Short mmCIF file of C-alpha atoms and ligand atoms in Angstrom, two decimals:
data_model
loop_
_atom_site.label_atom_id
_atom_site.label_comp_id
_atom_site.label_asym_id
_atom_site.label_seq_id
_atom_site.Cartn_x
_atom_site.Cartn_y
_atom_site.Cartn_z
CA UNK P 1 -74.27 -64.56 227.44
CA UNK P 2 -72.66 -64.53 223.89
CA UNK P 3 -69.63 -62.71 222.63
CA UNK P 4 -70.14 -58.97 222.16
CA UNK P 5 -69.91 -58.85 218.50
CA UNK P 6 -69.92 -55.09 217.66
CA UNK P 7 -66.47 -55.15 219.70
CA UNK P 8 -63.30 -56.13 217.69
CA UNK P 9 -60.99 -56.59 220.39
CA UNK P 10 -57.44 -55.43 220.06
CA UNK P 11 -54.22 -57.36 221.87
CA UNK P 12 -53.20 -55.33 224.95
CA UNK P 13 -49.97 -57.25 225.75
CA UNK P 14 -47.59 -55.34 223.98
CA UNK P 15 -48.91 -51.87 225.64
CA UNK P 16 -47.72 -50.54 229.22
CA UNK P 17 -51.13 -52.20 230.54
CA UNK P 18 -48.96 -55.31 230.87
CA UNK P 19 -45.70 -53.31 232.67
CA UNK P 20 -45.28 -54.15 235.90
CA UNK P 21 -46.07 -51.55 238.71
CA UNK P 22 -45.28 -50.81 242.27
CA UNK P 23 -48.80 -49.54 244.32
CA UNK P 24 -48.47 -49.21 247.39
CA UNK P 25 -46.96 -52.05 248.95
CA UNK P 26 -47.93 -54.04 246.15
CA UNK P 27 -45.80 -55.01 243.36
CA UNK P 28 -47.88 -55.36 240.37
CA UNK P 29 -47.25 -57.57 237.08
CA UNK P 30 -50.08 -55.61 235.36
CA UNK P 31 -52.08 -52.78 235.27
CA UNK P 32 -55.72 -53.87 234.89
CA UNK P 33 -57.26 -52.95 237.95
CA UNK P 34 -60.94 -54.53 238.90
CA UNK P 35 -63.22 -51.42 239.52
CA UNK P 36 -65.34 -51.65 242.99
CA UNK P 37 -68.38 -53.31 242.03
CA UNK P 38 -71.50 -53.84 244.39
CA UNK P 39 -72.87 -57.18 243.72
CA UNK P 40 -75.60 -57.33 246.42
CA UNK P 41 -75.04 -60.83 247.74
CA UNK P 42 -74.00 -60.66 251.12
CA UNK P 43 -75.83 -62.18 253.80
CA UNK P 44 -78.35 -60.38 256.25
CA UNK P 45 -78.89 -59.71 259.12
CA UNK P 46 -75.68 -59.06 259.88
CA UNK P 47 -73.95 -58.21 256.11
CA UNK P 48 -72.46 -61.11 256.24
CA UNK P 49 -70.11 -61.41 252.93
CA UNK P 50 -71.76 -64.38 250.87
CA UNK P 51 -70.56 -67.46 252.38
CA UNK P 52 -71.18 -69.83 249.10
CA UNK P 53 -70.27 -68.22 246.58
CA UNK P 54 -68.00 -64.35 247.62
CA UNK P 55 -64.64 -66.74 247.61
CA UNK P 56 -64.82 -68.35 244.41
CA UNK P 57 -66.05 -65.00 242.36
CA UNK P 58 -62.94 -63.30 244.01
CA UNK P 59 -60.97 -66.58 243.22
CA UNK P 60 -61.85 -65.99 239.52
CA UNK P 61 -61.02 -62.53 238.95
CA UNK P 62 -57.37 -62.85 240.43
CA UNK P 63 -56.39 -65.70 238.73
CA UNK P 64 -53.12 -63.51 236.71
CA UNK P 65 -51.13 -63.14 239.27
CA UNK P 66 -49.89 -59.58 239.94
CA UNK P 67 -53.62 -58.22 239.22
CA UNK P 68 -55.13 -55.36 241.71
CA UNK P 69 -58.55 -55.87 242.67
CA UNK P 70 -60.74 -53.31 245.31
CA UNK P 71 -63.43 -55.38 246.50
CA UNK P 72 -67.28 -54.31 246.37
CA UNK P 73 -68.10 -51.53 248.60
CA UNK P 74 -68.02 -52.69 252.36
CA UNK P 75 -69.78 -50.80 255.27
CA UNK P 76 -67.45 -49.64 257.61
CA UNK P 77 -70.59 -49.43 260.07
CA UNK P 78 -73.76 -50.42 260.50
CA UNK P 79 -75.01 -47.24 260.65
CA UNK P 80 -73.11 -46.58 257.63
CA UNK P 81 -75.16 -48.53 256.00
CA UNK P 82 -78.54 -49.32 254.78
CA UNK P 83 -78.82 -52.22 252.13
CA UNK P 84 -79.31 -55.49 253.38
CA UNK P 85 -77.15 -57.82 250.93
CA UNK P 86 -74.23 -55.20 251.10
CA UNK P 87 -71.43 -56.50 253.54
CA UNK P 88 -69.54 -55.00 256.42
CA UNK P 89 -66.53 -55.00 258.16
CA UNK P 90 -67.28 -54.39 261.62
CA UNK P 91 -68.04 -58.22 263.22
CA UNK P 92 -66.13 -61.09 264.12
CA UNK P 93 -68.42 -63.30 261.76
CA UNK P 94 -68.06 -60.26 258.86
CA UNK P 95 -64.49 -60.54 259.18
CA UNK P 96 -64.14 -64.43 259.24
CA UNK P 97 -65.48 -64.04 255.54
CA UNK P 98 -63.37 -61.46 254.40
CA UNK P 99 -60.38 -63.22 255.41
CA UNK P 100 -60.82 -66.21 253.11
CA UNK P 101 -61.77 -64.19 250.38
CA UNK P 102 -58.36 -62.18 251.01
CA UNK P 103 -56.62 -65.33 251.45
CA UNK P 104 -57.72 -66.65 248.10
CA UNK P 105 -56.87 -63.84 245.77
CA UNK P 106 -53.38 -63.55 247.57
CA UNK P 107 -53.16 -67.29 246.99
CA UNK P 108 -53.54 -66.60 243.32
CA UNK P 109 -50.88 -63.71 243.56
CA UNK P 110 -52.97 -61.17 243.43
CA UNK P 111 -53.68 -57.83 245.75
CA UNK P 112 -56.75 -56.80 247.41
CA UNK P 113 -58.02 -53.27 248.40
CA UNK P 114 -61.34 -53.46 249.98
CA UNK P 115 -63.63 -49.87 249.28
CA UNK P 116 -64.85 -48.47 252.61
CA UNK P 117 -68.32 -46.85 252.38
CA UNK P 118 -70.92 -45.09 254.52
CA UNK P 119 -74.07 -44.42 252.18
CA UNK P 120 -75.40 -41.01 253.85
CA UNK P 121 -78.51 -40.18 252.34
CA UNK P 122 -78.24 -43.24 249.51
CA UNK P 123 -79.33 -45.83 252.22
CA UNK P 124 -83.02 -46.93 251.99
CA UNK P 125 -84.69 -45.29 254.69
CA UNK P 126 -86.96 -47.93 255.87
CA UNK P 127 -84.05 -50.00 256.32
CA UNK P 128 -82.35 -47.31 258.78
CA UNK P 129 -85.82 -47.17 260.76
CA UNK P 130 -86.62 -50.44 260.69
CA UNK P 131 -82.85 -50.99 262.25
CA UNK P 132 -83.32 -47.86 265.06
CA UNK P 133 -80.49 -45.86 262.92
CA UNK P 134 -80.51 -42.76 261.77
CA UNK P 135 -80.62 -41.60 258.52
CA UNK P 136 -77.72 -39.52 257.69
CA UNK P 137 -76.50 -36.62 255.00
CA UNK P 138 -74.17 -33.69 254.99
CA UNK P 139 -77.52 -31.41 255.88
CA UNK P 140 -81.14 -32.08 257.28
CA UNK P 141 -84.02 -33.03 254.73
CA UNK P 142 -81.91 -32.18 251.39
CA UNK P 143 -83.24 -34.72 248.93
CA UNK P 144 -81.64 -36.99 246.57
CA UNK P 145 -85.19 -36.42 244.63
CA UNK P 146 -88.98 -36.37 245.13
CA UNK P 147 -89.13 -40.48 244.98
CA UNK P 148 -86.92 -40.50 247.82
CA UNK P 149 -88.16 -38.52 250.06
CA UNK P 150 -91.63 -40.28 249.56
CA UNK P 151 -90.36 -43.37 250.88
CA UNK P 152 -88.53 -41.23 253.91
CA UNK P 153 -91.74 -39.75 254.70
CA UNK P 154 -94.14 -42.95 254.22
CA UNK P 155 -91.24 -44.92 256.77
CA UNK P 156 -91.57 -42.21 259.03
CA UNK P 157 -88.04 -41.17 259.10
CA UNK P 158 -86.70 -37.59 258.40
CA UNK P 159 -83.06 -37.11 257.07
CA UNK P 160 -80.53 -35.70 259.45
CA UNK P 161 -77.75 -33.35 259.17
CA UNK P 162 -74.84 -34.82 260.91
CA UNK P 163 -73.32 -33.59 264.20
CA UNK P 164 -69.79 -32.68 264.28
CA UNK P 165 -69.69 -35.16 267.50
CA UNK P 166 -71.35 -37.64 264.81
CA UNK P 167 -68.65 -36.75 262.29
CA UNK P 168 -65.87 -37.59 264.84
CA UNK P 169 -67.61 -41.12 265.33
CA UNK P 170 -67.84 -41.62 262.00
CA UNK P 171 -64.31 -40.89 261.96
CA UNK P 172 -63.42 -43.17 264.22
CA UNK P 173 -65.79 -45.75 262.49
CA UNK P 174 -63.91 -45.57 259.15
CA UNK P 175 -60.18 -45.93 261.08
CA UNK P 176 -61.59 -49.30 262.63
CA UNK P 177 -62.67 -50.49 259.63
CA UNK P 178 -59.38 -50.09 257.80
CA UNK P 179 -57.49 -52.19 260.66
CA UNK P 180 -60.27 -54.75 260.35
CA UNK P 181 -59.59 -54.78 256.88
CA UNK P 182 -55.35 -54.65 257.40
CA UNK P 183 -56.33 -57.51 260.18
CA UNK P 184 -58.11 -59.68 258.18
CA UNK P 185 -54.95 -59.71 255.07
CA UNK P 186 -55.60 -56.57 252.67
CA UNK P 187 -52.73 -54.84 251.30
CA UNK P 188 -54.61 -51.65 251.71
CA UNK P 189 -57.73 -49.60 251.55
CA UNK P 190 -59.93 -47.30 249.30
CA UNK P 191 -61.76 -44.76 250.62
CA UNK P 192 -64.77 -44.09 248.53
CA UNK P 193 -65.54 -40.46 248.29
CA UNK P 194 -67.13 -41.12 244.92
CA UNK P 195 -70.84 -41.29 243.52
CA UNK P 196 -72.90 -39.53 245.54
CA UNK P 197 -73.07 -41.30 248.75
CA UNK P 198 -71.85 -39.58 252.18
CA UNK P 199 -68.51 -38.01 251.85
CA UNK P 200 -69.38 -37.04 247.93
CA UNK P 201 -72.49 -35.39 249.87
CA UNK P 202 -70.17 -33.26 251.91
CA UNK P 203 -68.10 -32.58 248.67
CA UNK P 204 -71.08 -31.04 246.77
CA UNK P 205 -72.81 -28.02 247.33
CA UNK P 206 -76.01 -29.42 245.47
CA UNK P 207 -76.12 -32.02 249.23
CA UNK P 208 -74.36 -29.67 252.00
CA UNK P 209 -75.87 -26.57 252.94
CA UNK P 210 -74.08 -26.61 255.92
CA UNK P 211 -73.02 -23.19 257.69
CA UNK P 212 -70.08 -25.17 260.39
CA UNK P 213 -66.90 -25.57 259.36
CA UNK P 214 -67.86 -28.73 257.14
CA UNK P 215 -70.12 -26.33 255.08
CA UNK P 216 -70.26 -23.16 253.00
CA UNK P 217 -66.53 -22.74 251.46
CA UNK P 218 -64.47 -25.56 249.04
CA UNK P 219 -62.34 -25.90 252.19
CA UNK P 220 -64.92 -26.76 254.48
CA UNK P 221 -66.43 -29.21 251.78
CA UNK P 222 -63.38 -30.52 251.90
CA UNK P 223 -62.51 -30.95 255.43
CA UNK P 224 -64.58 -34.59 256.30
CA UNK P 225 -62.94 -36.30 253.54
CA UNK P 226 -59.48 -34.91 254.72
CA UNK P 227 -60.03 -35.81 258.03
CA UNK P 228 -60.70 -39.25 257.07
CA UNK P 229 -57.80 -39.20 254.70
CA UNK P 230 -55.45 -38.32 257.48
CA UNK P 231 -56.92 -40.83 260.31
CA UNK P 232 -56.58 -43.80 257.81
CA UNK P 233 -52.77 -42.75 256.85
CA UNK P 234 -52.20 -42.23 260.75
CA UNK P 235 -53.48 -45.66 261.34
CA UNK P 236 -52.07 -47.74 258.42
CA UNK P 237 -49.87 -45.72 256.57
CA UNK P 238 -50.33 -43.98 253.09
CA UNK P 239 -48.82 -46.64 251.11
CA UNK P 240 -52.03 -48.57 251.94
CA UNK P 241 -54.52 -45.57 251.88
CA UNK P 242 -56.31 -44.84 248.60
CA UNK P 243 -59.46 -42.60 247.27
CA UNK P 244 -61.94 -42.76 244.47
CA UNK P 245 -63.46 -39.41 243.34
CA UNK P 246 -65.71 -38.94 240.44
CA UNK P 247 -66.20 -35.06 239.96
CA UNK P 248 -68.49 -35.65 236.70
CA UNK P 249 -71.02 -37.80 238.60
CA UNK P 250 -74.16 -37.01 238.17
CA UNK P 251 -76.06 -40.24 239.94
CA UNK P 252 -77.16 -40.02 242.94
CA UNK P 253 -78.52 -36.37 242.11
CA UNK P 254 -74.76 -34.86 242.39
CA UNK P 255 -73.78 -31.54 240.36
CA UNK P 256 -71.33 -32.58 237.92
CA UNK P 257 -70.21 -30.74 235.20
CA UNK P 258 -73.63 -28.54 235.80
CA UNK P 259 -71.94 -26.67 238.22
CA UNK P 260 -68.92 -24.97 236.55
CA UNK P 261 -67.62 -24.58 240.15
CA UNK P 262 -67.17 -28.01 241.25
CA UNK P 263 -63.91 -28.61 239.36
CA UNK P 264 -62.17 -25.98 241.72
CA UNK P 265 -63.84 -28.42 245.02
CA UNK P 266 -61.65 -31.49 243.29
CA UNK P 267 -58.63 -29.35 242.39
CA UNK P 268 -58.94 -28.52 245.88
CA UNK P 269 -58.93 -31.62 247.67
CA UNK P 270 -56.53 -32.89 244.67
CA UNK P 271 -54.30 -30.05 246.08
CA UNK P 272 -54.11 -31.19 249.67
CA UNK P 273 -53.36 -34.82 248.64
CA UNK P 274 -50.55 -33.53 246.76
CA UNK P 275 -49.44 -31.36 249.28
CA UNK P 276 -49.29 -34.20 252.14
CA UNK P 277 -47.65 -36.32 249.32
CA UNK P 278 -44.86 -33.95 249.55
CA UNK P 279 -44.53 -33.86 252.99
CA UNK P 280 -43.95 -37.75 252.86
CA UNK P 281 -47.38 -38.97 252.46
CA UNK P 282 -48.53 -40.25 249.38
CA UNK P 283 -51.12 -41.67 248.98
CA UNK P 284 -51.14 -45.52 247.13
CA UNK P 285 -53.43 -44.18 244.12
CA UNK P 286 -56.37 -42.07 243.56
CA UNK P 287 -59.27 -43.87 241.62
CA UNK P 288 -60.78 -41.19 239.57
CA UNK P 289 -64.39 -41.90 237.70
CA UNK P 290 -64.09 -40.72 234.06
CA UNK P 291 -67.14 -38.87 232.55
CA UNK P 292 -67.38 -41.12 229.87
CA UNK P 293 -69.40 -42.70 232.52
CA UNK P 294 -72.03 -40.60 233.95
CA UNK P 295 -74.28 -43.82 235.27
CA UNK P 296 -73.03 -47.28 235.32
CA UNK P 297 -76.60 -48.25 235.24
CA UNK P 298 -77.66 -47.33 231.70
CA UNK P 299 -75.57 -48.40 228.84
CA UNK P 300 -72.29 -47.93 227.53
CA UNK P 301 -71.54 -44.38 226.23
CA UNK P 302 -75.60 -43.22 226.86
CA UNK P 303 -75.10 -40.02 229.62
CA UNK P 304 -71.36 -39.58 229.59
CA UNK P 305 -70.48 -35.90 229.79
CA UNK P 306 -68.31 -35.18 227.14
CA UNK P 307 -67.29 -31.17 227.67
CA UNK P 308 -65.09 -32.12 230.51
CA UNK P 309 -61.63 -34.79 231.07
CA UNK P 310 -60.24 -35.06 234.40
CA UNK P 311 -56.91 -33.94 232.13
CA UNK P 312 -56.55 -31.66 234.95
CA UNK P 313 -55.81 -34.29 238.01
CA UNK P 314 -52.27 -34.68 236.31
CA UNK P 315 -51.47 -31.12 236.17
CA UNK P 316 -52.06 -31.28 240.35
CA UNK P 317 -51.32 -35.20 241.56
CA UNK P 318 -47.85 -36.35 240.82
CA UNK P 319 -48.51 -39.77 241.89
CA UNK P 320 -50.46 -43.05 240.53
CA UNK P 321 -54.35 -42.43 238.82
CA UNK P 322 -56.40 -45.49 238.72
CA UNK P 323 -59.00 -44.28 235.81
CA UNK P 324 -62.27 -45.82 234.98
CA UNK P 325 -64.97 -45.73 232.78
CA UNK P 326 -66.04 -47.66 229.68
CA UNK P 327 -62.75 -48.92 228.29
CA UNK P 328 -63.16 -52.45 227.80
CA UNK P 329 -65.04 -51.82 224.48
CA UNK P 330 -62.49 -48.75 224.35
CA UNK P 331 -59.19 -49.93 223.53
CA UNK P 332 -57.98 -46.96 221.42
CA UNK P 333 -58.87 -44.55 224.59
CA UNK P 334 -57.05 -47.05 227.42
CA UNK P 335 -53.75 -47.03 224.73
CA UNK P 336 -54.15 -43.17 225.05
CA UNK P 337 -54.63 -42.67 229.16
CA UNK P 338 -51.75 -45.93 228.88
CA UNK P 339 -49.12 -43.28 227.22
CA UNK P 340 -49.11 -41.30 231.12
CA UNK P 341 -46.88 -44.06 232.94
CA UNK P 342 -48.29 -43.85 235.81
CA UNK P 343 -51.66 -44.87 235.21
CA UNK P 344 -53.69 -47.96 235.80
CA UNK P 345 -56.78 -48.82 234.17
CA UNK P 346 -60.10 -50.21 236.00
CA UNK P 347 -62.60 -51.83 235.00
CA UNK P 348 -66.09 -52.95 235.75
CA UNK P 349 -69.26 -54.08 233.77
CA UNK P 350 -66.97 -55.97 231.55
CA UNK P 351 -64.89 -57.68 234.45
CA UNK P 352 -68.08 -58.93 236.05
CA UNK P 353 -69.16 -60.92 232.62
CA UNK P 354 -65.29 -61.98 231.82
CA UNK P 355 -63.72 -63.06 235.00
CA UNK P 356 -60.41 -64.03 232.71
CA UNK P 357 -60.58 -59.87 231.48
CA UNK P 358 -56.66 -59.82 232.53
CA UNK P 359 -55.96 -62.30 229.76
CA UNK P 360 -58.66 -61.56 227.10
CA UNK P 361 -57.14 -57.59 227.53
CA UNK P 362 -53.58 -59.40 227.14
CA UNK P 363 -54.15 -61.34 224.19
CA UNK P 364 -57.36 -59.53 222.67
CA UNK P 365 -59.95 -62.09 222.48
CA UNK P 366 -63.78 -61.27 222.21
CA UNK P 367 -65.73 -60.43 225.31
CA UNK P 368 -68.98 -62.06 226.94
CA UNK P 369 -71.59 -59.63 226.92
CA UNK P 370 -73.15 -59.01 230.29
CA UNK P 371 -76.54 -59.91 232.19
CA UNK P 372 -77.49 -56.66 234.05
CA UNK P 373 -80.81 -58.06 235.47
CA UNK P 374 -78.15 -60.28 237.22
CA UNK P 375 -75.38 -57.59 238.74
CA UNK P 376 -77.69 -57.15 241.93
CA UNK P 377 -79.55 -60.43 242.24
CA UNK P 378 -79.50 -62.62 245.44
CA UNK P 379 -77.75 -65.76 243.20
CA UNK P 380 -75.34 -67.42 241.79
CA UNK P 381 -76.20 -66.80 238.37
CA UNK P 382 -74.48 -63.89 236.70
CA UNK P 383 -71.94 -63.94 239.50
CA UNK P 384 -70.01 -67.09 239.88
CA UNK P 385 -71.12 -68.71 236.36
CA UNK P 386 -69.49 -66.48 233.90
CA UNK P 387 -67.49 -69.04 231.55
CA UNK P 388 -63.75 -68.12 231.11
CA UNK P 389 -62.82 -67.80 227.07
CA UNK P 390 -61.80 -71.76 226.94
CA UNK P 391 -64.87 -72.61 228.73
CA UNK P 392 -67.01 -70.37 226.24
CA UNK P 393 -65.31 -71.83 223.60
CA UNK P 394 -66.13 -75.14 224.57
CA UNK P 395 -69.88 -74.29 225.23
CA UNK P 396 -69.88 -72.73 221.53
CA UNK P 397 -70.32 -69.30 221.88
CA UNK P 398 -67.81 -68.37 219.09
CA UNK P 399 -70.07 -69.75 216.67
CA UNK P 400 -73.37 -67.80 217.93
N1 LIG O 1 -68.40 -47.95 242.05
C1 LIG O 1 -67.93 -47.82 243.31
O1 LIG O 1 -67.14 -46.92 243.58
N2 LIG O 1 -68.32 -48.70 244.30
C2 LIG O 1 -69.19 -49.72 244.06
O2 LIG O 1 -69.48 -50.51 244.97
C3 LIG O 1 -69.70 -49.85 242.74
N3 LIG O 1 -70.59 -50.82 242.45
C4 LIG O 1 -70.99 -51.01 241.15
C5 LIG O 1 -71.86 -52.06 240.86
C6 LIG O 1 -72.26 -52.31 239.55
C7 LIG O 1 -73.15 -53.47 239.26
C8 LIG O 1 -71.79 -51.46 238.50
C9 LIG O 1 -72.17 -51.72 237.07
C10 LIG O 1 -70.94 -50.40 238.80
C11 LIG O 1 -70.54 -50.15 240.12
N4 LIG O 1 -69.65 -49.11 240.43
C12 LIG O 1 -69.24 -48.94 241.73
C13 LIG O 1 -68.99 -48.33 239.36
C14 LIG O 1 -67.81 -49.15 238.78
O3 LIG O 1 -66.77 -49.26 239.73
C15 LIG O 1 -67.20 -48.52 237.51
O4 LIG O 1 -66.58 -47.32 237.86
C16 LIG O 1 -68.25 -48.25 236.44
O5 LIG O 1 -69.00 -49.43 236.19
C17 LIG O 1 -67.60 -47.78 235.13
O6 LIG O 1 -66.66 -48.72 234.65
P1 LIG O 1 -67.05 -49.71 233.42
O7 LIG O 1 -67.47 -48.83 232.28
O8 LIG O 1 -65.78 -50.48 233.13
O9 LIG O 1 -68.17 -50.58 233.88
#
């Protein structure tokens, strides 16, 4: 793919992206950041990471040393799952992959943070029957939209409410899958509470309709992403525990800034992080999704919400914010969030098409548009084939 030539890049170097940083256990050199990106290539049965080509497309994306990258999302179960060419992190032959991969970027000097996901009512439901699972949300038969529940109905597979006994597995599910991770070489963890899929589901009203203590109050919204907050620190420690919330999202059929209540749910669980940050456990980061990105799936600046700012995370989290959301063609709003000196900037669309983004941010060279037809195809096109800015050089693309 060519240059993007409405863009006129501007030289990062000189700007606090390029400050070094201590996250976690990690000491950083910058502060670019490689947002979790699904890329649908993993092996099945068994969500198997992709054994050709997973190494060498985390191999180019790590090459500045000092660079954080969270990996795709990984299932921490299988019945946390529910896409066939998204990986895992529960077998022996999962884990064999992930350690290479993790062995490479740290080989380049760079840190790894895998995202640990369970996809509630996002997972394809003829998947979960055709596997003898269940198919999960915060509340029975609440769905994502009419499209959806179609499918449900024509695989013959209702949606289920979980159990608080199923909760406490789940639990238990995500706390194994953050050793497996620690086991197999990260330097820590996300947990992804973000875009719509099962804990976001327990966050938002518009998905739990619940009338336990996991339902019907902002605390008891709250309380299954807590409780896997706290398992995960108790397990690994906070220095390697992170979470990415997106309180504008609206994929996924999640409120956003529709409801004019949902900002007190995030200030809420905000709140509590800050409060066990006081009390000596702080978490690594938290990963917040900007509204200038409603949908990663349409393009750049189309759907971002633009009558709220997350401006109000700072006034309640005193530690590190990773924030994302269309600034690679943005380099006027990353110097801005940049100012705050504990922030790091992530990026995604733009790191899957440049896998040299650290230096082109550095140095302000042009960046290679991107193939979207490609993000979720089963191939090494548009995933390990994306020239570096020599290479495109070389192949001409400066003069297209
Ligand atoms: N966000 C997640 O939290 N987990 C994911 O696994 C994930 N997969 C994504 C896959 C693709 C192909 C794209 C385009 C986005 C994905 N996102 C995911 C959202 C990105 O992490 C990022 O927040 C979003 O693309 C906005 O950043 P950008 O404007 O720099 O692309």
């Amino acid at each position: 793919m060519p240059f993007n030539k409405d863009f006129k890049p501007v030289a990062l170097g000189d700007t606090n992206l390029f400050k070094p940083i201590t996250v976690g256990n990690c000491k950083l050199k910058n502060r670019v950041v490689l947002a979790p990106l699904t890329r649908m290539r993993a092996e099945h049965p068994g969500n198997v990471p992709n054994k050709k080509w997973a190494v060498e497309y985390y191999d180019q994306r790590s090459k500045t040393p000092g660079t954080l990258l969270i990996t795709e999302a990984v299932f921490i179960s299988a019945q946390a799952g529910g896409y066939d060419n998204a990986p895992g992190i529960w077998s022996e032959e999962q884990m064999a992959e992930w350690k290479k991969i993790f062995a490479k970027i740290h080989e380049n000097g760079s840190f790894v943070w895998p995202q640990l996901w369970n996809l509630g009512r996002q997972a394809f439901p003829e998947c979960m029957k055709r596997d003898g699972l269940r198919y999960d949300s915060a509340s029975d038969n609440i769905w994502m939209d009419d499209e959806v529940k179609e499918k449900a109905k024509n695989a013959g597979i209702e949606q289920h409410g979980i159990t608080e006994d199923e909760i406490k597995q789940y639990i238990k599910d995500y706390v194994q899958a953050a050793k497996n991770c620690i086991e197999c070489g990260a330097d820590g963890i996300q947990i992804h509470s973000a875009n719509s899929y099962l804990l976001n589901q327990f966050l938002d009203p518009v998905s739990n309709k619940r009338t336990d203590k996991y339902g019907g109050s902002i605390e008891n919204r709250a309380r299954f992403t807590l409780e896997v907050v706290d398992a995960i620190v108790d397990a690994i420690g906070a220095e390697r525990t992170a979470i990415r919330l997106s309180p504008y999202n609206t994929f996924g059929g999640m409120s956003g800034g529709y409801d004019p209540t949902l900002l007190a749910q995030y200030a809420y669980v905000i709140g509590e992080l800050e409060k066990r940050a006081i009390n000596g456990k702080r978490l690594a980061f938290l990963d917040i999704f900007e509204p200038r990105v409603s949908n990663p799936f349409v393009d750049e600046g189309v759907g971002a919400y633009d009558q709220g700012t997350t401006e109000f995370v700072f006034s309640i989290w005193k530690g590190i914010v990773v924030r994302t959301g269309n600034l690679a063609l943005h380099p006027e709003v990353a110097k801005e969030y940049l100012k705050n000196k504990n922030t790091l900037l992530g990026y995604g669309r733009y790191y899957i098409s440049n896998p040299d983004l650290v230096e082109r941010l550095r140095k302000g060279l042009p960046l290679s548009s991107y193939d979207r037809p490609s993000f979720y195809a089963m191939s090494d096109k548009g995933y390990t084939d994306y020239p570096t800015y020599e290479e495109a050089v070389k192949l001409g693309w400066d003069k297209e």
